[in-house]
Coordinates of C-alpha atoms in Angstrom, one line a residue:
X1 CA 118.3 32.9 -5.3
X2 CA 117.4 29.0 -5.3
X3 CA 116.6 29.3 -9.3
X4 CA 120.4 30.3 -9.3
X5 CA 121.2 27.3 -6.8
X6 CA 119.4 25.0 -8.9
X7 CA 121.7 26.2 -12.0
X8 CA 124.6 26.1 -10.6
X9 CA 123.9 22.4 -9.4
X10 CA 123.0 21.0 -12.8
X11 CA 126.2 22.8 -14.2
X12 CA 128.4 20.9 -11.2
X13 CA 126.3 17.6 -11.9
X14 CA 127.2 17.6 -15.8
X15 CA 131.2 19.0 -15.7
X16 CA 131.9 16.2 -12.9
X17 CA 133.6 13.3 -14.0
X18 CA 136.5 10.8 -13.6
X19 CA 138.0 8.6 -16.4
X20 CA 141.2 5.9 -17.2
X21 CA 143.0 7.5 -19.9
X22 CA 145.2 4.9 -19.9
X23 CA 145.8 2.1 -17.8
X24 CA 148.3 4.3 -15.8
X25 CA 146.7 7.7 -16.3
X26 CA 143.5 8.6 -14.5
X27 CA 141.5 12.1 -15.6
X28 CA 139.7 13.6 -13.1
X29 CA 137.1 16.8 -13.9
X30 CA 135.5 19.2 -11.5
X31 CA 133.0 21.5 -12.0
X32 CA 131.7 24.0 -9.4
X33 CA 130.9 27.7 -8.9
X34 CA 130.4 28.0 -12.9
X35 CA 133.8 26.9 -13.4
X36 CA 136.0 23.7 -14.3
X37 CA 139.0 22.3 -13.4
X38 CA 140.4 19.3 -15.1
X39 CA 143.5 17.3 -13.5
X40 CA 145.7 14.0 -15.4
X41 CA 146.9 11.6 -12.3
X42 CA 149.0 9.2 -12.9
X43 CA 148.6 6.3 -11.1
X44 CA 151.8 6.6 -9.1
X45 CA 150.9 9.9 -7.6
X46 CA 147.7 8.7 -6.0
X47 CA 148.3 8.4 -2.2
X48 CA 144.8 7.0 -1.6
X49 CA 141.2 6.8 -2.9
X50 CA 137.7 6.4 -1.7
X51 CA 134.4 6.0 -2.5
X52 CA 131.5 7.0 0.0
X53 CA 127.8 7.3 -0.5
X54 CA 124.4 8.0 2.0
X55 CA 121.6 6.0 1.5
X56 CA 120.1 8.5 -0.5
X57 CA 122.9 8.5 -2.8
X58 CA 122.5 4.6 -3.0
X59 CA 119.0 4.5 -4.3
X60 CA 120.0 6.7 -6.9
X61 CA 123.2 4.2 -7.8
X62 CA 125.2 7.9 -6.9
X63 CA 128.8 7.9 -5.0
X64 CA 131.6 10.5 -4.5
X65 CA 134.7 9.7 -5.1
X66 CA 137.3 11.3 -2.8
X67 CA 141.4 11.2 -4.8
X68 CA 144.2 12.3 -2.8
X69 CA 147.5 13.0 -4.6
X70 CA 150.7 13.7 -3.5
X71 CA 152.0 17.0 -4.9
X72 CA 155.3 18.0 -3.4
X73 CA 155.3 18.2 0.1
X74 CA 152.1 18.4 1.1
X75 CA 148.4 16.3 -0.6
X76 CA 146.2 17.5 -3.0
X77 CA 142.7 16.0 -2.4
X78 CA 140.2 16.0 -5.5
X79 CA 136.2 14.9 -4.6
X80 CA 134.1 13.6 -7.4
X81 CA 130.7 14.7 -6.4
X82 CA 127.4 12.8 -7.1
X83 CA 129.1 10.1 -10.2
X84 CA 127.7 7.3 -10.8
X85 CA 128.1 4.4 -8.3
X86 CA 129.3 2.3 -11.1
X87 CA 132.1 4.7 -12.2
X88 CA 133.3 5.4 -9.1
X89 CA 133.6 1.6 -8.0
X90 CA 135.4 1.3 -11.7
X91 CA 138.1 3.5 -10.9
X92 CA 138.3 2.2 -7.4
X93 CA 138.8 -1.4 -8.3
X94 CA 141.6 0.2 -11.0
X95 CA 143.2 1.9 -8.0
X96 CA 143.5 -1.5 -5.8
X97 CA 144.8 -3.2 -9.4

C-alpha cells in the first residue's frame, strides 16, 4: 500500500503545473488519483488567487497555489499542489498586474 502511495505522489508532483499562455490566458494542470485535468483561465474569470506554504514547504522553495474562478453561478476553486515557490509567486504577481 505505501509503495502505491509513493507512486501516486510522484505522478501528482510531475502532472502539476500552472503557466501564462498569454498575457491574459493562464493554464493551470492537475494531476491526482492517476489522472489529469488541464483548465485555460482567462484572466477575467479569476475571482481570487493565493499562494500559501508551511515551513517545510519553504525550505524546499515549494508553495500551493489556490485559483478560484467564477463559473456561472457558483466558484470553481483549482489548488496547485507542491509548485515551485518561484512559479507560484510568478503567476501571483501576474494576477495583482
Amino acid at each position: 500500500m505505501i509503495p502505491l502511495a509513493i507512486l501516486q505522489g510522484q505522478y501528482a508532483a510531475r502532472n502539476t503545473a500552472g503557466s501564462l499562455l498569454t498575457h491574459q490566458l493562464l493554464v493551470l494542470q492537475t494531476g491526482h488519483f492517476w489522472t489529469r485535468e488541464t483548465f485555460f483561465v482567462r484572466k477575467a474569470q479569476i475571482q481570487s488567487l493565493r499562494v500559501t506554504w508551511s515551513v517545510w514547504m519553504q525550505k524546499r522553495q515549494l508553495a500551493h497555489l489556490t485559483v478560484n474562478i467564477r463559473h456561472g453561478n457558483h466558484n470553481q476553486e483549482i489548488t496547485l499542489r507542491y509548485i515551485s515557490a518561484k512559479q507560484a509567486e510568478r503567476l501571483y504577481q501576474w494576477y495583482k498586474a
